[in-house]
Coordinates of C-alpha atoms and ligand atoms in Angstrom, one line a residue:
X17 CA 0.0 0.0 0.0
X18 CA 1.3 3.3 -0.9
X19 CA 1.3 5.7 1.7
X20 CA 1.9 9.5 2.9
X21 CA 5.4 10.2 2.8
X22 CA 7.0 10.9 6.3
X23 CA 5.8 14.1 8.4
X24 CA 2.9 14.8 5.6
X25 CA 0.1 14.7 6.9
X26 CA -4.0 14.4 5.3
X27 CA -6.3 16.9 6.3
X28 CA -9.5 14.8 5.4
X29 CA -11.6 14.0 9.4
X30 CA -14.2 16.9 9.1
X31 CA -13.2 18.1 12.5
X32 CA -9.6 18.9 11.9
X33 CA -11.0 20.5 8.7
X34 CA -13.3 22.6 10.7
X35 CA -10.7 23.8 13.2
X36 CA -8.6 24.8 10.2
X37 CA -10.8 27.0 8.1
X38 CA -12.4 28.6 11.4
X39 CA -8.8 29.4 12.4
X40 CA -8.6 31.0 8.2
X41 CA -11.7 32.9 8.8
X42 CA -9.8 34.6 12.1
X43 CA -6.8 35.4 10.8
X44 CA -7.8 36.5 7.7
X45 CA -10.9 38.4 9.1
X46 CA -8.1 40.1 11.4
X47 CA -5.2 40.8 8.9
X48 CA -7.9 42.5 7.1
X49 CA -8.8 44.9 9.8
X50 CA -5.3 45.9 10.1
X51 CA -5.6 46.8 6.1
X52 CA -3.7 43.5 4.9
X53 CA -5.1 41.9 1.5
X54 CA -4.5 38.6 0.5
X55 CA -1.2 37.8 -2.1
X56 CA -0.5 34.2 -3.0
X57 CA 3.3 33.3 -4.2
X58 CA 4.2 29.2 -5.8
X59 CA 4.8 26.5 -4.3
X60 CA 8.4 25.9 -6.3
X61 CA 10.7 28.7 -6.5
X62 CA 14.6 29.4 -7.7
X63 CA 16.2 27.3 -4.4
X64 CA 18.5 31.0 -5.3
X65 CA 16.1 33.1 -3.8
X66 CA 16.3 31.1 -0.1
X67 CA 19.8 30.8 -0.3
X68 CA 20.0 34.5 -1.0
X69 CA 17.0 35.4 1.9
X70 CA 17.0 32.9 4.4
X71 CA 20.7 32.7 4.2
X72 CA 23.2 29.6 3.2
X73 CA 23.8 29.7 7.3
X74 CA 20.5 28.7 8.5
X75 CA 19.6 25.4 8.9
X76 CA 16.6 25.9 7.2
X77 CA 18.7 26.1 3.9
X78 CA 21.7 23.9 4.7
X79 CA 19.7 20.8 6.1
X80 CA 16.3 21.2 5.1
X81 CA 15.2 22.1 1.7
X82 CA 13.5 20.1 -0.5
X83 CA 15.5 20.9 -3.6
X84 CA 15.8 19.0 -7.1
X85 CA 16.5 20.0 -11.0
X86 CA 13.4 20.0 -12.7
X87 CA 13.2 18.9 -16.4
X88 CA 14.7 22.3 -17.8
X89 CA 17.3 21.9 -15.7
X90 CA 16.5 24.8 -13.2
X91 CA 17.7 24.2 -9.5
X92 CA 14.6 24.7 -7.8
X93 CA 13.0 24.4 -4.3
X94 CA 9.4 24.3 -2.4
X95 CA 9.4 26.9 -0.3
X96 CA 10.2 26.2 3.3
X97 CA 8.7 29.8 4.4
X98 CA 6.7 32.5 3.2
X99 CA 8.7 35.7 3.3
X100 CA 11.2 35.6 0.3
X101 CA 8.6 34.3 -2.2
X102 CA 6.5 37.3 -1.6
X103 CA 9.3 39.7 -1.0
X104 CA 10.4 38.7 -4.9
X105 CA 6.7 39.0 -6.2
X106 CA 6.9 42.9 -4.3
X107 CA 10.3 43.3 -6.5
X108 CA 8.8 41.7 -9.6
X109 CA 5.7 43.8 -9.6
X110 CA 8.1 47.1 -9.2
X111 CA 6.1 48.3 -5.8
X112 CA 9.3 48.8 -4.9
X113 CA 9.8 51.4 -7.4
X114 CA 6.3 52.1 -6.8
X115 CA 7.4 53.2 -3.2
X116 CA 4.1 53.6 -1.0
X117 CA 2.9 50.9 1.8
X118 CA 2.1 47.6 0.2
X119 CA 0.7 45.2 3.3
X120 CA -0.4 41.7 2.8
X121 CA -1.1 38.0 4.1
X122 CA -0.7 35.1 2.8
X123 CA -1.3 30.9 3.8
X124 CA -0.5 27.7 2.7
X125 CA 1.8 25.2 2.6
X126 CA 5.3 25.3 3.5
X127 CA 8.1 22.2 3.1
X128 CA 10.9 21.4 5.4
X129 CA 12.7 18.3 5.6
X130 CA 13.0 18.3 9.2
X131 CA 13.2 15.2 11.4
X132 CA 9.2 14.4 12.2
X133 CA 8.3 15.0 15.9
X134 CA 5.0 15.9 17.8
X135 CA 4.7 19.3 16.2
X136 CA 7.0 19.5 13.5
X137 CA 6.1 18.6 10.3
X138 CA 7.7 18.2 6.8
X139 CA 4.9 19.7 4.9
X140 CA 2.9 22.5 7.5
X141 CA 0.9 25.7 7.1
X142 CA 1.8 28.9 7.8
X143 CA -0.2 31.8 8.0
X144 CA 1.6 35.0 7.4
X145 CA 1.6 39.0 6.7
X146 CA 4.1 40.9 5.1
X147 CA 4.5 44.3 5.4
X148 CA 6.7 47.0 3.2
X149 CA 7.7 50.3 2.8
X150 CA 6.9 51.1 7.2
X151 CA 10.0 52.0 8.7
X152 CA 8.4 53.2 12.0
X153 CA 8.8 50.8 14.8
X154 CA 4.9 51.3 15.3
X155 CA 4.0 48.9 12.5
X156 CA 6.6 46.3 14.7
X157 CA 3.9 47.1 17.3
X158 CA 1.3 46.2 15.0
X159 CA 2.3 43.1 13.8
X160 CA 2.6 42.0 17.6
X161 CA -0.4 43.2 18.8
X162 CA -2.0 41.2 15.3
X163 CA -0.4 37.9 16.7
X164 CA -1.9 38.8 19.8
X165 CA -5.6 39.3 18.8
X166 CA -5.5 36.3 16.6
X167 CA -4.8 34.4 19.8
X168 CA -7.2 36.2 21.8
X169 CA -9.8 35.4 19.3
X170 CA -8.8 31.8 19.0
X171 CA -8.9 31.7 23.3
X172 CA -5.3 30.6 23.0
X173 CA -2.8 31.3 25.6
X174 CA 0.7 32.5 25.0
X175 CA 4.2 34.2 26.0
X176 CA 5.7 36.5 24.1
X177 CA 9.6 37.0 23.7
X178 CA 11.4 40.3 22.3
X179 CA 14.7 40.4 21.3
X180 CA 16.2 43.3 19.0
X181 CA 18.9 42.1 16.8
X182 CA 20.4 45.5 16.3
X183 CA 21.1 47.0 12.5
X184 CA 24.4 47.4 10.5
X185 CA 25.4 50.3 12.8
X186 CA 25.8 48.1 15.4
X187 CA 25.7 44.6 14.3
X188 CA 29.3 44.2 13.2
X189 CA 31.0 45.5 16.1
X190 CA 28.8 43.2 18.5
X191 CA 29.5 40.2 15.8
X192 CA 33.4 40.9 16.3
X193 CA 33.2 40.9 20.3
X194 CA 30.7 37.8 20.3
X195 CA 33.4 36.0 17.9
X196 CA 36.3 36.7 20.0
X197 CA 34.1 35.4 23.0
X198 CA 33.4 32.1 20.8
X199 CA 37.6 32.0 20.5
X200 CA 37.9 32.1 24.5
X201 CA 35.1 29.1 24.8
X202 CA 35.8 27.2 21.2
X203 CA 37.4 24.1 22.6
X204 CA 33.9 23.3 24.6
X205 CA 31.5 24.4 22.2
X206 CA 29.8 21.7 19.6
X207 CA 30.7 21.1 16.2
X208 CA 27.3 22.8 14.8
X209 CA 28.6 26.2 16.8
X210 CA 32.1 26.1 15.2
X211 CA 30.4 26.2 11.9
X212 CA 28.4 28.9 13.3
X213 CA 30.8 31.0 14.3
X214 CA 32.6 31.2 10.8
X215 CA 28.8 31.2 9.0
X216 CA 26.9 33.7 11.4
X217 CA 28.0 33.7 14.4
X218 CA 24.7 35.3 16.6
X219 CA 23.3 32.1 15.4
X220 CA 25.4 30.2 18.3
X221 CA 23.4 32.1 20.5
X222 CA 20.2 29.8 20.2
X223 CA 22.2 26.5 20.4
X224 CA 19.8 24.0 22.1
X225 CA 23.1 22.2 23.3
X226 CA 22.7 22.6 27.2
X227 CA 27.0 22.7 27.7
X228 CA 26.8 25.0 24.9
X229 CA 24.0 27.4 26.3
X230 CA 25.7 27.7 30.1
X231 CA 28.7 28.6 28.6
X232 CA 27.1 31.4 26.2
X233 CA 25.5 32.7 29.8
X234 CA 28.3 34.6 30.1
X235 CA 28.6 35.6 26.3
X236 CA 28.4 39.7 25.6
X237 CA 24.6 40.7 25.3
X238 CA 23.3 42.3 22.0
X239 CA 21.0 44.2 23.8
X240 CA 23.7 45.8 25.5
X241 CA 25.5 46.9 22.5
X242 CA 22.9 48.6 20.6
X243 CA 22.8 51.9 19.0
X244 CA 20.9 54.6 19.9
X245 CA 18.5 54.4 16.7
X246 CA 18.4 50.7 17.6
X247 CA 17.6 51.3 21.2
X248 CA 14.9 54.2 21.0
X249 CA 13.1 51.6 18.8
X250 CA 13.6 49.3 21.6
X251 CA 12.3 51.5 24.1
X252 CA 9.3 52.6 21.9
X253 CA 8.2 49.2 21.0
X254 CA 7.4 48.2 24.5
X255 CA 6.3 51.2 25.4
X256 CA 3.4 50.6 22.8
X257 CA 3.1 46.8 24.2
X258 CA 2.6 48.1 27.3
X259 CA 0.2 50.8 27.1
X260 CA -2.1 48.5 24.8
X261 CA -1.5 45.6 27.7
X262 CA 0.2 43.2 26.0
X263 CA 3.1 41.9 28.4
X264 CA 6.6 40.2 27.0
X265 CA 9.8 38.8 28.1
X266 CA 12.9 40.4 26.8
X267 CA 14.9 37.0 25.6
X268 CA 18.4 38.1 24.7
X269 CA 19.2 34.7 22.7
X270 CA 16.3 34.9 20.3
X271 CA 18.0 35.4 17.3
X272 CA 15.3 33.8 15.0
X273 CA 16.2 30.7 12.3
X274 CA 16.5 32.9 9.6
X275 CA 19.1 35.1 8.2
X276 CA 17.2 38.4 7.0
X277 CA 16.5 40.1 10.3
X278 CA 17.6 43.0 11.7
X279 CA 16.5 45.4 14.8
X280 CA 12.8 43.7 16.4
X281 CA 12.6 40.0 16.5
X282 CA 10.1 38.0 18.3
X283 CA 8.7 34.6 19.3
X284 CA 5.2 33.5 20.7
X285 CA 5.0 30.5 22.4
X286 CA 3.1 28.0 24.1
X287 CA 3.5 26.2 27.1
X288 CA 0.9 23.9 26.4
X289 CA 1.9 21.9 23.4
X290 CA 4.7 19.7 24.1
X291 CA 8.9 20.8 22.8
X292 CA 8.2 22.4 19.5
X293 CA 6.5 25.5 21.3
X294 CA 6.9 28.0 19.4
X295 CA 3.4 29.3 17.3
X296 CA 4.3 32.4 15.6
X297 CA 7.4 34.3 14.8
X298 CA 8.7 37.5 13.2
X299 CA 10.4 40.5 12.9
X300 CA 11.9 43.3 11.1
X301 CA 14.0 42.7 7.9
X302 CA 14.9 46.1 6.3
X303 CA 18.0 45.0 3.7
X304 CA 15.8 42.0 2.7
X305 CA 14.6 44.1 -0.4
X306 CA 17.6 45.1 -1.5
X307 CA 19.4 42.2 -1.0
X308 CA 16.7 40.6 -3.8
X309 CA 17.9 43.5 -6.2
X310 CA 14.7 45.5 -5.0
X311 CA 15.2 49.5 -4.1
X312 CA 15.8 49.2 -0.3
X313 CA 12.2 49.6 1.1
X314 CA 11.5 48.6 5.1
X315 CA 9.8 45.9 5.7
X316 CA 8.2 43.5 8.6
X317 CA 6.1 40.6 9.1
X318 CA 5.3 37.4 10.8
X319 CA 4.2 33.8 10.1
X320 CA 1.9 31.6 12.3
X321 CA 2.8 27.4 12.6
X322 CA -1.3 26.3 11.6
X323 CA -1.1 22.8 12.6
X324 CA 0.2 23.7 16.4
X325 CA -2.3 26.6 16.4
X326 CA -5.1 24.1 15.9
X327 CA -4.1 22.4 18.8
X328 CA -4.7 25.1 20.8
X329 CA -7.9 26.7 19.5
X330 CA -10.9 26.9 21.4
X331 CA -13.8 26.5 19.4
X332 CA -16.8 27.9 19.7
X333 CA -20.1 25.5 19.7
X334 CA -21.8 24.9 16.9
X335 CA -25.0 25.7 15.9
X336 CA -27.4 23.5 13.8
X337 CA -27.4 24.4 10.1
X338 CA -29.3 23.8 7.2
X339 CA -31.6 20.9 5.8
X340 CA -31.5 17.4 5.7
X341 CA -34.2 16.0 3.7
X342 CA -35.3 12.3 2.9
X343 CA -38.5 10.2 1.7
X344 CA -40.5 7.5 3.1
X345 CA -41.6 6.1 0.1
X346 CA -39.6 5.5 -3.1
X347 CA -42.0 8.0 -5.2
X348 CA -41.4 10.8 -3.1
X349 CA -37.6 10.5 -3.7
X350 CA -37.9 12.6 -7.0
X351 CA -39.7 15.5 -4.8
X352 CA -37.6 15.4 -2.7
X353 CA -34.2 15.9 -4.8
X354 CA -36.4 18.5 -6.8
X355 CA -37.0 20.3 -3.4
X356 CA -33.3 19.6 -2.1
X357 CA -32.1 21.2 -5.4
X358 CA -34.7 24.4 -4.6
X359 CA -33.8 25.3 -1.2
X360 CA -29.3 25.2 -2.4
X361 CA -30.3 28.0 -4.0
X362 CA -29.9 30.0 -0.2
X363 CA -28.9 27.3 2.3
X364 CA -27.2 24.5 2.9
X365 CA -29.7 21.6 1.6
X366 CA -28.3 17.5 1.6
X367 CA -31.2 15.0 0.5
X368 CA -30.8 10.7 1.3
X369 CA -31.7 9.5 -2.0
X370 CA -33.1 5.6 -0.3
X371 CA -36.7 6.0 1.3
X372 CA -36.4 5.3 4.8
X373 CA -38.6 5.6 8.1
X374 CA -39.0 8.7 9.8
X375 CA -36.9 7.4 12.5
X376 CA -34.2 6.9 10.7
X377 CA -34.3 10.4 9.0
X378 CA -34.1 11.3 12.2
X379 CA -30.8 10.4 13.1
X380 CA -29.3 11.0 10.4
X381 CA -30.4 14.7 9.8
X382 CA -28.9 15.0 13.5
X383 CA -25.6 13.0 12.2
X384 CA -25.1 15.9 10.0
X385 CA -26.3 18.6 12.7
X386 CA -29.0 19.9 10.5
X387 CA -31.0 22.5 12.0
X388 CA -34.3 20.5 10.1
X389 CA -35.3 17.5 9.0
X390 CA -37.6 17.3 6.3
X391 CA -39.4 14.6 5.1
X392 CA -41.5 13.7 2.6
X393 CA -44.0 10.6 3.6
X394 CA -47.0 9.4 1.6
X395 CA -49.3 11.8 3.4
X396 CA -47.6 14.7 2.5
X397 CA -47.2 13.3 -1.2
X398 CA -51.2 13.3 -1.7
X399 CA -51.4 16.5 -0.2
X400 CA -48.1 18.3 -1.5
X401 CA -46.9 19.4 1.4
X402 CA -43.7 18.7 3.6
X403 CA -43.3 17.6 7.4
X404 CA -40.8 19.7 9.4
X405 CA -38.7 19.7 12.4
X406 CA -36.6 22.3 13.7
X407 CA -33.8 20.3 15.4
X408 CA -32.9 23.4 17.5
X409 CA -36.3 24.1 18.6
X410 CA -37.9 21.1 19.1
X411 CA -41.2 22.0 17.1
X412 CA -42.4 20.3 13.9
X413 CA -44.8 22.3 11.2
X414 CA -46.2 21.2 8.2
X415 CA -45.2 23.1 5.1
X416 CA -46.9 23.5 1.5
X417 CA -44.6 22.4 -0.9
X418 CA -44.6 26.0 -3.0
X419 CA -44.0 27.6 0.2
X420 CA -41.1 25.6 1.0
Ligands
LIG27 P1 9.6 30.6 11.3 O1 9.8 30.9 12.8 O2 10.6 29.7 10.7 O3 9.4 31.9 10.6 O4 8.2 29.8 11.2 C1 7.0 30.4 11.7 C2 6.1 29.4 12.4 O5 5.9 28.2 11.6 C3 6.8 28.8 13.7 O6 6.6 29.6 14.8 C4 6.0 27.5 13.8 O7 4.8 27.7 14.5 C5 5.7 27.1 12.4 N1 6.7 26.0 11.9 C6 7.9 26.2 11.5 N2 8.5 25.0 11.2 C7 7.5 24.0 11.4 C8 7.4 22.6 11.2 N3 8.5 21.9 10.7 N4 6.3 22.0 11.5 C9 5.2 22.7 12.0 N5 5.2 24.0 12.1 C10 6.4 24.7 11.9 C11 9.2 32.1 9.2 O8 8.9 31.2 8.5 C12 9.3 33.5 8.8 N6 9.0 33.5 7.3 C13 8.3 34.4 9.5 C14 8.3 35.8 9.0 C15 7.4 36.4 8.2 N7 9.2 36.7 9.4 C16 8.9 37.8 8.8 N8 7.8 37.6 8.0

C-alpha cells in the first residue's frame, strides 16, 4: 500500500477541517482589519532566492530544503517559508519602485525536511503578513499586537519573547566581540557552533546544546550593544506593548532561524503543546529588499505554525445548520431531490436518495447537525406538502410544498 510520505500529513476527518478553516476565517478576518489583502506566491521557487533570503547559514537552507532540477534543468525548491517568495513577487511587480505601503497576508503550505516529531512537520501551514515600505517601529507594534488578537480570538494562551537584533550600525561591532568570545570558549563548544561561528555567528546564541547554552550565559549581550536608533526603537516598541497591555519577556538569545532580520525579532510560544513550542514568529527585515535587487524599502512581518495553532484553539459550539431532507416512500424521492435542489439556491440543503422511516431520517439529519429535518411521507405526497422539524427548537410544522 502506498502511503503519505514521512511528516505529511492528510487533512480529510471533518473536525480537523473545521478547526482549520475557522482558524482561516480569524486570521484573515483580522489581517484584514489591520488593512492587509491577501497575495499568494508558488509553491516551487529558484532554491537561489532562499539561499539569498534565508541565508546559506540557517539550517533551514543547509539541512532542510526540499530541492531537485526540474526537467529544464533549473535548481529549484518548495518553499520552506513564506517571506522571500512574496518579498520577490513585491520586487517583480516594481512596488518597490512604486514606493508607497504595500501590506499583505498570505497561507499555505510550506516544506521542510526536518526530522518528524509531535509538532514539526515536513509539509505544515503557515499563516503570514508581510508588510513593506513602514519603517516606523509602530507597524513592529502592530504586527505583535495582530499575533496577539489572533490568539485572543482563537482563546489561545501565549508568552511573548522580544529580542532586537540590532542593524548594521551596530551589528558588526557586536558580531566581532561575540566572535572573539566564541575563541575564548571554542574548545567546549559543539561542532554545529564552530560552523556557526565562521557562518553567522549570533546564530550560536540559540544552540539548544545545554553545555553549549551555560557557557554562552556569560557571552556579551546584543541588547547591550545597541545603538541609539536601535535602542529608541527598543524602548518605543514596548512602550506601545505596554500601554495596549500586551506583556513580553525580553529573551536576549532569540536570534530567529533565519538570516534576514535586523532590529525587532520576536517569538510566541506555548506552554501547552509539548517541545516544539513556538506558534508564531517574526520581525523586522529592512536589507531583505535590497538584497533581492529590489530598491531598499522597510519591511516586517510574521508567520503563524497552523497545525500547532489548531491544537490550541478553542472552538466555539456549533450551531445546527441547514436541511437534511429524505423520503418515506420511493416516489417521493424525486420530490424530494427536486425540493433539495430548490432550497441550495440559499442554504445549505443534503437530500438521502433511499426512502427510509422517519426514525431513521431522524438520526441521520442529526448526524449531519442539520437544523431540520424534512421529510416527505406518503401523506404529504397526496397532499403536496412537507413535514418539518426544527432540530434546534424542538417544534415540527407542516409546510406547502410552494412555500417551501
Ligand atoms: P519561522 O519561525 O521559521 O518563521 O516559522 C513560523 C512558524 O511556523 C513557527 O513559529 C512554527 O509555528 C511554524 N513551523 C515552523 N516549522 C515548522 C514545522 N516543521 N512543523 C510545523 N510548524 C512549523 C518564518 O517562516 C518566517 N517566514 C516568519 C516571518 C514572516 N518573518 C517575517 N515575516
Amino acid at each position: 500500500m502506498i502511503k503519505s510520505l514521512r511528516g505529511m500529513n492528510d487533512i480529510l476527518d471533518e473536525n480537523e477541517y473545521k478547526r482549520f478553516t475557522y482558524f482561516l476565517d480569524v486570521a484573515t478576518d483580522v489581517a484584514k482589519k489591520y488593512g492587509f489583502h491577501y497575495i499568494e506566491t508558488p509553491l516551487l521557487e529558484e532554491t537561489a532566492l532562499f539561499k539569498r533570503s534565508v541565508g546559506e547559514s540557517s539550517d533551514i537552507v543547509g539541512k532542510e530544503m526540499y530541492q531537485f532540477i526540474d526537467k529544464g534543468e533549473n535548481d529549484v525548491c518548495l518553499r520552506p517559508e513564506g517571506t522571500a517568495g512574496v518579498v520577490r513577487a513585491f520586487i517583480q511587480k516594481k512596488l518597490d519602485k512604486a514606493g508607497g505601503i504595500h501590506r499583505f497576508f498570505y497561507y499555505g503550505p510550506m516544506f521542510r525536511y526536518e526530522r518528524p516529531q509531535k509538532g514539526r512537520l515536513r509539509e505544515f501551514h503557515q499563516f503570514g503578513v508581510e508588510s513593506f515600505g513602514v519603517a516606523s517601529v509602530y507597524e513592529d507594534a502592530a504586527m505583535i499586537m495582530m499575533v496577539a488578537d489572533i490568539l485572543k480570538r482563537l482563546g489561545i494562551g501565549y508568552r511573548l519573547q522580544l529580542n532586537s537584533l540590532g542593524d548594521t550600525n551596530c551589528m558588526p561591532q557586536y558580531r566581532d566581540n561575540l566572535v572573539s568570545f566564541i575563541e575564548s570558549v571554542e574548545d567546549d563548544i559543539c561542532q554545529d557552533c564552530k560552523r556557526r561561528k565562521e557562518t553567522n555567528p549570533i546564530r550560536v546564541l540559540d544552540c539548544k546544546n545545554e553545555k553549549c547554552q551555560s557557557l554562552y550565559e556569560n557571552a556579551p549581550k546584543l541588547i547591550n550593544a545597541l545603538c541609539d536608533s536601535c535602542e529608541n526603537d527598543f524602548e518605543t516598541l514596548k512602550k506601545i506593548l505596554d500601554d495596549n497591555g500586551i506583556t513580553y519577556e525580553i529573551d536576549t538569545n532569540l536570534v530567529r532561524g533565519l538570516d534576514y532580520y535586523s532590529k525587532t525579532a520576536f517569538e510566541f510560544v506555548s506552554d501547552n503543546i509539548g517541545s516544539q513550542s513556538a506558534i508564531a514568529g517574526g520581525g523586522r527585515y529592512d536589507r531583505l529588499v535590497e538584497f533581492l535587487d529590489g530598491r531598499p524599502t522597510p519591511a516586517v512581518g510574521f508567520a503563524m505554525g497552523i497545525e500547532r495553532l489548531l491544537e490550541l484553539i478553542d472552538m466555539p459550539e456549533e450551531s445546527r445548520e441547514g436541511y437534511y431532507l429524505g423520503a418515506m416512500d420511493n416516489e417521493a424521492i424525486d420530490t424530494i431531490v427536486s425540493l433539495t435542489h430548490k432550497k441550495r439556491a440559499s442554504d445549505k440543503a443534503v437530500c438521502d436518495y433511499k426512502a427510509k422511516n422517519l426514525k431513521n431520517h431522524l438520526k441521520s439529519a442529526d448526524k449531519m447537525n442539520a437544523k431540520y429535518c424534512c421529510v416527505i411521507g406518503t401523506n404529504e405526497m397526496n397532499e403536496g406538502t412537507v413535514w418539518v422539524k426544527d432540530l434546534q427548537n424542538k417544534t415540527e410544522s407542516i409546510i406547502k410544498r410552494e412555500d417551501f
